[in-house]
Amino acid sequence: MKAKAMSLGASMLVMALLLFPTGAYAQFGGIFSAILSTITGPIGGALTDINQIRSSILKTEQQVLWPVTLITQAKNYISTIKASYRGWMNQVYTLPVNSANLQTPKSLESAFLSGQIGQIGSFGQSYTSTYGVQPTSGAAPQLNLQMMDIEDAVAKDATVQSMAADQATTKMLQTAQRIEDEAQTTAPGTAAMVAAEARTAELASIAMQHKLLAYQLREAAIQLGHRGSILKQSTSNTQNLNQQIGNHLGGGQ
């Protein structure tokens, strides 16, 4: 019943508009005109002001906070630098430096220039084949055996450290190139994140350098210890010789 009543009311309104068009326009046209004038007047002016403010804010951001021109220049600069030196530097990083000729030294050199810590397992055998086996106890004075043993250990440790450092350097170079690529395509406002990533990589590189420097200090200490051992052995031999001479002269009297 309600639906029928609404339908009937709508029909009567249409008939009224058809029968009395002038009166209907006079009644409803004023309302439409008021709505239109309100939209184009106060509301339209407010929308215009809002758009102007938004345009002003955007212009300020592009000129002050994220200067589009300078960002574009920086990206173009990165592209130029990459095109001019990356290929050349990659060739430098992979430049062959091996120079051994004999088979056994070539095997050893190939292992410690590989830059792969997976080669450490076979490195010990190549080292022994190249530099010889540690003499057995009694084959030489105990002090000499000890010096040979520790110096072999230091040489092996230093070489293994260099292999690990070469592998870490390769990873660090890959990280540096990735950060460089990100800097070329990073969006305004995210540069700080790329900078933080670069600083983290820098700290990792410094830590690796400090580790190698610490090993160089240990190696220098071992060399000083070796020199001290030679002096101690020489002093001991001199004392023994003096004792023998004294015993001989005393025996002769």
CSV table of C-alpha atoms in Angstrom, one decimal:
chain,number,residue,atom,x,y,z
A,1,MET,CA,0.0,0.0,0.0
A,2,LYS,CA,2.8,2.3,0.9
A,3,ALA,CA,4.5,1.7,-2.4
A,4,LYS,CA,1.3,2.4,-4.3
A,5,ALA,CA,0.8,5.6,-2.4
A,6,MET,CA,4.4,6.8,-3.3
A,7,SER,CA,3.9,5.9,-6.9
A,8,LEU,CA,0.6,7.8,-7.0
A,9,GLY,CA,2.2,10.8,-5.4
A,10,ALA,CA,5.0,10.8,-8.0
A,11,SER,CA,2.5,10.6,-10.8
A,12,MET,CA,0.5,13.5,-9.5
A,13,LEU,CA,3.7,15.6,-9.2
A,14,VAL,CA,4.6,14.8,-12.8
A,15,MET,CA,1.1,15.7,-14.0
A,16,ALA,CA,1.3,19.0,-12.0
A,17,LEU,CA,4.6,19.9,-13.7
A,18,LEU,CA,3.1,19.1,-17.1
A,19,LEU,CA,-0.1,21.0,-16.5
A,20,PHE,CA,1.5,23.9,-14.7
A,21,PRO,CA,5.1,24.2,-16.1
A,22,THR,CA,5.5,27.9,-15.3
A,23,GLY,CA,4.5,27.6,-11.7
A,24,ALA,CA,6.7,24.5,-11.2
A,25,TYR,CA,9.7,26.3,-12.6
A,26,ALA,CA,9.0,29.3,-10.4
A,27,GLN,CA,8.8,26.9,-7.4
A,28,PHE,CA,11.8,24.6,-8.0
A,29,GLY,CA,14.0,26.8,-10.2
A,30,GLY,CA,14.7,29.1,-7.4
A,31,ILE,CA,16.0,26.2,-5.3
A,32,PHE,CA,18.2,25.0,-8.1
A,33,SER,CA,19.6,28.5,-8.7
A,34,ALA,CA,20.3,28.8,-4.9
A,35,ILE,CA,22.2,25.5,-4.9
A,36,LEU,CA,24.1,26.4,-8.0
A,37,SER,CA,25.1,29.8,-6.7
A,38,THR,CA,26.2,28.3,-3.4
A,39,ILE,CA,28.4,25.7,-5.2
A,40,THR,CA,30.0,28.3,-7.6
A,41,GLY,CA,30.1,31.0,-4.9
A,42,PRO,CA,31.4,30.3,-1.4
A,43,ILE,CA,32.1,26.6,-1.9
A,44,GLY,CA,33.8,27.2,-5.2
A,45,GLY,CA,35.9,30.0,-3.8
A,46,ALA,CA,37.0,27.8,-0.9
A,47,LEU,CA,37.9,25.0,-3.3
A,48,THR,CA,39.9,27.4,-5.4
A,49,ASP,CA,41.8,28.6,-2.3
A,50,ILE,CA,42.5,25.1,-1.2
A,51,ASN,CA,43.9,24.2,-4.6
A,52,GLN,CA,46.1,27.3,-4.5
A,53,ILE,CA,47.4,26.4,-1.1
A,54,ARG,CA,48.1,22.8,-2.1
A,55,SER,CA,50.0,24.1,-5.2
A,56,SER,CA,52.0,26.5,-3.1
A,57,ILE,CA,52.9,23.7,-0.6
A,58,LEU,CA,53.9,21.4,-3.5
A,59,LYS,CA,56.0,24.1,-5.0
A,60,THR,CA,57.7,24.7,-1.7
A,61,GLU,CA,58.4,21.0,-1.2
A,62,GLN,CA,59.9,20.7,-4.7
A,63,GLN,CA,62.1,23.8,-4.2
A,64,VAL,CA,63.1,23.5,-0.6
A,65,LEU,CA,62.5,20.1,1.0
A,66,TRP,CA,63.1,17.9,-2.1
A,67,PRO,CA,64.4,20.1,-4.9
A,68,VAL,CA,63.5,18.3,-8.0
A,69,THR,CA,66.2,20.0,-10.1
A,70,LEU,CA,69.0,19.2,-7.8
A,71,ILE,CA,67.8,15.6,-7.3
A,72,THR,CA,67.7,15.2,-11.1
A,73,GLN,CA,71.2,16.6,-11.4
A,74,ALA,CA,72.5,14.2,-8.7
A,75,LYS,CA,70.9,11.2,-10.4
A,76,ASN,CA,72.4,12.3,-13.7
A,77,TYR,CA,75.8,12.7,-12.0
A,78,ILE,CA,75.6,9.2,-10.6
A,79,SER,CA,74.8,7.8,-14.1
A,80,THR,CA,77.8,9.6,-15.5
A,81,ILE,CA,80.1,8.3,-12.8
A,82,LYS,CA,78.9,4.8,-13.2
A,83,ALA,CA,79.3,4.9,-17.0
A,84,SER,CA,82.8,6.3,-16.8
A,85,TYR,CA,84.4,4.1,-14.1
A,86,ARG,CA,82.4,1.0,-13.1
A,87,GLY,CA,83.4,-1.1,-16.0
A,88,TRP,CA,87.1,-0.1,-15.7
A,89,MET,CA,87.2,-0.7,-12.0
A,90,ASN,CA,85.6,-4.1,-12.4
A,91,GLN,CA,88.4,-5.0,-14.8
A,92,VAL,CA,90.9,-3.8,-12.2
A,93,TYR,CA,89.3,-5.9,-9.5
A,94,THR,CA,89.6,-9.0,-11.7
A,95,LEU,CA,93.1,-8.3,-13.0
A,96,PRO,CA,95.1,-11.6,-12.9
A,97,VAL,CA,98.2,-11.4,-10.7
A,98,ASN,CA,99.2,-15.0,-10.5
A,99,SER,CA,102.8,-15.6,-11.6
A,100,ALA,CA,103.9,-19.1,-10.3
A,101,ASN,CA,105.3,-21.5,-12.9
A,102,LEU,CA,105.8,-24.9,-11.3
A,103,GLN,CA,102.8,-27.1,-10.7
A,104,THR,CA,102.9,-27.3,-6.9
A,105,PRO,CA,103.4,-23.6,-6.3
A,106,LYS,CA,100.7,-22.8,-8.9
A,107,SER,CA,98.3,-25.0,-7.0
A,108,LEU,CA,99.1,-23.1,-3.8
A,109,GLU,CA,98.9,-19.7,-5.5
A,110,SER,CA,95.6,-20.6,-7.1
A,111,ALA,CA,94.1,-21.5,-3.7
A,112,PHE,CA,95.2,-18.3,-1.9
A,113,LEU,CA,94.2,-16.0,-4.8
A,114,SER,CA,90.8,-17.7,-5.1
A,115,GLY,CA,89.1,-15.4,-2.6
A,116,GLN,CA,87.0,-18.3,-1.5
A,117,ILE,CA,87.1,-19.7,2.0
A,118,GLY,CA,85.9,-23.0,0.6
A,119,GLN,CA,89.5,-23.5,-0.7
A,120,ILE,CA,90.9,-23.5,2.8
A,121,GLY,CA,90.5,-27.2,3.2
A,122,SER,CA,92.9,-28.0,0.3
A,123,PHE,CA,95.2,-25.1,1.1
A,124,GLY,CA,97.1,-26.9,3.9
A,125,GLN,CA,98.2,-29.8,1.6
A,126,SER,CA,99.3,-27.4,-1.1
A,127,TYR,CA,101.3,-25.4,1.5
A,128,THR,CA,103.0,-28.5,2.8
A,129,SER,CA,103.8,-29.7,-0.7
A,130,THR,CA,105.4,-26.4,-1.5
A,131,TYR,CA,107.3,-25.6,1.6
A,132,GLY,CA,108.0,-29.1,3.0
A,133,VAL,CA,107.0,-31.1,5.9
A,134,GLN,CA,107.8,-30.2,9.5
A,135,PRO,CA,110.8,-32.3,10.7
A,136,THR,CA,110.2,-34.9,13.3
A,137,SER,CA,111.3,-34.5,16.9
A,138,GLY,CA,115.0,-35.1,17.3
A,139,ALA,CA,115.8,-34.2,13.7
A,140,ALA,CA,116.8,-30.7,14.7
A,141,PRO,CA,117.3,-28.7,17.9
A,142,GLN,CA,114.0,-28.3,19.8
A,143,LEU,CA,114.2,-24.5,19.5
A,144,ASN,CA,114.5,-24.7,15.7
A,145,LEU,CA,111.6,-27.1,15.5
A,146,GLN,CA,109.5,-24.8,17.5
A,147,MET,CA,110.3,-21.8,15.4
A,148,MET,CA,109.6,-23.7,12.2
A,149,ASP,CA,106.3,-24.8,13.6
A,150,ILE,CA,105.1,-21.4,14.7
A,151,GLU,CA,106.2,-19.7,11.5
A,152,ASP,CA,104.4,-22.3,9.4
A,153,ALA,CA,101.3,-21.7,11.5
A,154,VAL,CA,101.6,-17.9,11.2
A,155,ALA,CA,102.1,-18.2,7.4
A,156,LYS,CA,99.1,-20.4,7.0
A,157,ASP,CA,96.9,-18.3,9.3
A,158,ALA,CA,97.9,-15.1,7.4
A,159,THR,CA,97.1,-16.6,4.1
A,160,VAL,CA,93.7,-17.9,5.2
A,161,GLN,CA,92.9,-14.5,6.6
A,162,SER,CA,93.8,-12.9,3.3
A,163,MET,CA,91.5,-15.4,1.5
A,164,ALA,CA,88.6,-14.5,3.8
A,165,ALA,CA,89.4,-10.8,3.4
A,166,ASP,CA,89.3,-11.2,-0.4
A,167,GLN,CA,85.9,-12.9,-0.3
A,168,ALA,CA,84.6,-10.2,2.1
A,169,THR,CA,86.0,-7.5,-0.2
A,170,THR,CA,84.1,-9.0,-3.2
A,171,LYS,CA,80.8,-8.9,-1.1
A,172,MET,CA,81.6,-5.3,0.0
A,173,LEU,CA,82.1,-4.2,-3.6
A,174,GLN,CA,78.8,-5.8,-4.6
A,175,THR,CA,77.1,-4.0,-1.7
A,176,ALA,CA,78.7,-0.7,-2.7
A,177,GLN,CA,77.5,-1.0,-6.3
A,178,ARG,CA,74.0,-1.9,-5.1
A,179,ILE,CA,73.9,1.2,-2.8
A,180,GLU,CA,75.1,3.3,-5.8
A,181,ASP,CA,72.3,1.9,-7.9
A,182,GLU,CA,69.8,2.7,-5.2
A,183,ALA,CA,71.0,6.2,-4.9
A,184,GLN,CA,70.3,6.7,-8.6
A,185,THR,CA,66.7,5.6,-8.2
A,186,THR,CA,65.8,6.5,-4.6
A,187,ALA,CA,62.7,8.6,-4.1
A,188,PRO,CA,62.8,12.0,-2.3
A,189,GLY,CA,62.7,11.6,1.4
A,190,THR,CA,64.3,8.1,1.5
A,191,ALA,CA,67.9,9.3,0.9
A,192,ALA,CA,68.5,9.0,4.7
A,193,MET,CA,67.8,5.3,4.5
A,194,VAL,CA,70.3,4.8,1.7
A,195,ALA,CA,72.8,6.9,3.6
A,196,ALA,CA,72.3,4.7,6.7
A,197,GLU,CA,72.9,1.6,4.6
A,198,ALA,CA,76.0,3.1,3.2
A,199,ARG,CA,77.3,4.0,6.7
A,200,THR,CA,76.7,0.4,7.9
A,201,ALA,CA,78.7,-1.0,4.9
A,202,GLU,CA,81.4,1.5,5.7
A,203,LEU,CA,81.6,0.3,9.4
A,204,ALA,CA,81.8,-3.3,8.2
A,205,SER,CA,84.7,-2.4,5.9
A,206,ILE,CA,86.5,-0.6,8.7
A,207,ALA,CA,86.0,-3.6,11.0
A,208,MET,CA,87.5,-5.8,8.4
A,209,GLN,CA,90.5,-3.5,8.0
A,210,HIS,CA,91.1,-3.4,11.8
A,211,LYS,CA,91.0,-7.2,11.8
A,212,LEU,CA,93.7,-7.4,9.1
A,213,LEU,CA,95.8,-4.7,10.9
A,214,ALA,CA,95.5,-6.7,14.1
A,215,TYR,CA,96.9,-9.7,12.3
A,216,GLN,CA,99.7,-7.7,10.9
A,217,LEU,CA,100.6,-6.7,14.4
A,218,ARG,CA,100.6,-10.4,15.5
A,219,GLU,CA,102.8,-11.3,12.5
A,220,ALA,CA,105.3,-8.5,13.4
A,221,ALA,CA,105.3,-9.9,17.0
A,222,ILE,CA,106.1,-13.4,15.7
A,223,GLN,CA,109.0,-12.0,13.7
A,224,LEU,CA,110.3,-10.2,16.7
A,225,GLY,CA,110.0,-13.4,18.7
A,226,HIS,CA,111.9,-15.2,15.9
A,227,ARG,CA,114.7,-12.7,16.1
A,228,GLY,CA,114.8,-13.1,19.9
A,229,SER,CA,115.0,-16.9,19.6
A,230,ILE,CA,118.0,-16.6,17.3
A,231,LEU,CA,119.7,-14.3,19.7
A,232,LYS,CA,118.9,-16.6,22.6
A,233,GLN,CA,120.2,-19.6,20.7
A,234,SER,CA,123.4,-17.7,19.7
A,235,THR,CA,124.0,-16.7,23.3
A,236,SER,CA,123.4,-20.2,24.5
A,237,ASN,CA,125.9,-21.6,21.9
A,238,THR,CA,128.5,-19.0,22.9
A,239,GLN,CA,128.1,-19.9,26.5
A,240,ASN,CA,128.5,-23.6,25.7
A,241,LEU,CA,131.5,-22.9,23.6
A,242,ASN,CA,133.1,-20.8,26.4
A,243,GLN,CA,132.4,-23.6,28.8
A,244,GLN,CA,134.0,-26.2,26.6
A,245,ILE,CA,137.0,-24.0,26.0
A,246,GLY,CA,137.3,-23.4,29.8
A,247,ASN,CA,137.0,-27.1,30.4
A,248,HIS,CA,139.6,-27.9,27.8
A,249,LEU,CA,142.1,-25.3,29.2
A,250,GLY,CA,141.5,-26.4,32.7
A,251,GLY,CA,141.9,-30.0,31.7
A,252,GLY,CA,145.2,-29.2,30.0
A,253,GLN,CA,146.6,-27.6,33.2
